[in-house]
Amino acid sequence: MESADVREDVLRGQAQVWQLMFAFADSMALKSAVELRLADIMHCHGSPITLPQLASGINSSCPDVHIIPSLTRIMRMLVRKGVFAAHRSSDGSEETMYGLTQISKWLLRDSEMSLAPMILFQNSQLLQAPCHHLSQCVEEGGHAFKKAHGCEMWDFASQNSQFNNSFNKAMACTAKIVMSTLLSHYKDGFDGIRSLVDVGGGTGEELAEIVEFYPHIKGVNFDLPHVVATAPVYEGVSHVGGDMLNAVPNADAVFMKVIVLIQDLY
Ligand SMILES: C[S@@+](CC[C@H](N)C(=O)[O-])C[C@H]1O[C@@H](n2cnc3c(N)ncnc32)[C@H](O)[C@@H]1O
């Protein structure tokens, strides 16, 4: 007969399966927080906020009374994960007040340091669809993106402007975060360089950060034509479209970030 400890372990294993089974619900709740701009509503309010106040800040044609039940459930999940803070009001009303945490500050849409575009992209239906083909990739080989969408990701992006924009914004939002750390630690690395080409540089944000820090550098942002076609103008940076598998523009040094690995993934 099984001991009580073994039975306890078996039941714990079962509970962990349920947690894994519903792990997607966490990322979907996070995505909905960004879509509904919950962090921005709290930020604009400037102090902890009640659920009806949060509901009234949501851009919806529905009366608040219809919004509140589903918003309550989403907030419950997000508070449990530490995305938002919740505490009882001190005015004696017993109402729950919601506020930002160090996690939700990264969800602010208009902040310079925001992961909102990355959250929206990573959890979009278009990027989630390939995940349903993982076992098929093991069984047959091949790439999940192609199985889901019928072509490689870069070709898909060149034909689908919504996906292209969402991808480029997702990449760009990490540029400020990563580059500020890189530039403060890799101090002397750029000193002797007069020109720098960022291969697979997206819409040029990371190179713009480098050139702003080292204005003596002439920056060349190199990426696929459909990507540079949407790139903003940055002082000291020129955009060149092409395929790095054929040739890359000449420069004193080449910068590459998150490029080699993804060639294999997609
Ligand atoms: C994961 S993103 C990284 C973007 C940026 N380096 C960063 O770290 O945020 C990969 C980039 O490589 C570009 N890319 C993919 N294949 C390419 C190719 N054959 N030639 C030039 N760029 C390419 C994509 O368009 C995309 O902008």
Coordinates of N, CA and C and ligand atoms in Angstrom, one line a residue, residues 154 167-168 171-172 174 198-202 206 222-224 226-227 242-245 257-259 262-263, ligand 1:
W154 N 10.2 36.2 -41.9 CA 10.6 37.5 -42.5 C 9.7 37.7 -43.8
F167 N 6.1 43.6 -34.7 CA 7.4 43.1 -34.5 C 8.4 44.2 -34.3
N168 N 8.4 45.2 -35.2 CA 9.5 46.2 -35.1 C 9.3 47.0 -33.8
M171 N 10.7 44.9 -30.9 CA 12.2 45.0 -30.8 C 12.7 46.3 -30.3
A172 N 12.1 47.4 -30.8 CA 12.6 48.7 -30.5 C 12.4 49.0 -29.0
T174 N 12.9 47.3 -26.5 CA 14.0 46.8 -25.6 C 15.3 47.6 -25.8
D198 N 24.9 48.3 -37.8 CA 24.1 47.4 -37.0 C 23.4 46.5 -37.9
V199 N 23.9 45.2 -38.0 CA 23.3 44.3 -38.9 C 22.0 43.6 -38.3
G200 N 20.9 43.7 -38.9 CA 19.6 43.3 -38.3 C 19.3 44.3 -37.2
G201 N 19.5 45.5 -37.5 CA 19.3 46.6 -36.5 C 17.8 47.0 -36.3
G202 N 16.9 46.4 -37.0 CA 15.5 46.7 -36.9 C 15.2 48.1 -37.4
E206 N 18.6 51.0 -31.5 CA 19.8 50.7 -30.7 C 21.0 51.5 -31.2
F222 N 21.3 48.5 -40.8 CA 21.0 47.6 -41.9 C 20.0 46.5 -41.6
D223 N 18.9 46.5 -42.3 CA 17.9 45.4 -42.1 C 17.2 45.1 -43.4
L224 N 16.2 44.2 -43.3 CA 15.5 43.9 -44.5 C 14.7 45.1 -45.0
H226 N 11.7 45.8 -46.0 CA 10.4 46.2 -45.4 C 10.5 46.7 -44.0
V227 N 11.6 46.4 -43.3 CA 11.8 46.9 -42.0 C 12.4 48.4 -42.0
G242 N 18.5 45.5 -47.2 CA 19.2 44.5 -47.9 C 19.1 43.2 -47.1
D243 N 19.8 42.2 -47.6 CA 19.8 40.8 -47.0 C 21.2 40.5 -46.5
M244 N 21.4 40.4 -45.2 CA 22.7 40.1 -44.7 C 23.3 38.8 -45.2
L245 N 22.5 37.9 -45.7 CA 23.0 36.7 -46.1 C 23.7 36.8 -47.5
K257 N 22.8 42.2 -32.6 CA 22.1 41.8 -31.3 C 20.9 41.0 -31.6
V258 N 20.8 39.9 -31.0 CA 19.7 38.9 -31.2 C 19.5 38.6 -32.7
I259 N 20.5 38.2 -33.3 CA 20.4 37.9 -34.8 C 20.7 36.4 -35.1
I262 N 18.1 33.7 -33.9 CA 16.8 33.7 -34.4 C 16.8 33.1 -35.9
Q263 N 17.9 33.2 -36.5 CA 18.0 32.6 -37.9 C 17.5 31.2 -37.9
Ligands
LIG1 C1 15.1 39.6 -33.3 S1 15.2 41.0 -34.3 C2 16.5 41.9 -33.5 C3 16.5 43.4 -33.8 C4 17.5 44.2 -33.0 N1 18.9 43.8 -33.4 C5 17.3 44.0 -31.5 O1 18.1 43.4 -30.8 O2 16.3 44.6 -31.0 C6 16.1 40.4 -35.8 C7 16.2 41.4 -36.9 O3 17.0 40.8 -37.9 C8 16.4 41.2 -39.2 N2 16.7 40.2 -40.2 C9 16.3 38.9 -40.3 N3 16.9 38.3 -41.4 C10 17.6 39.3 -42.0 C11 18.4 39.3 -43.2 N4 18.6 38.2 -44.0 N5 19.1 40.4 -43.5 C12 19.0 41.5 -42.7 N6 18.2 41.6 -41.6 C13 17.6 40.5 -41.3 C14 14.9 41.2 -38.9 O4 14.2 42.0 -39.8 C15 14.9 41.8 -37.5 O5 14.8 43.2 -37.5

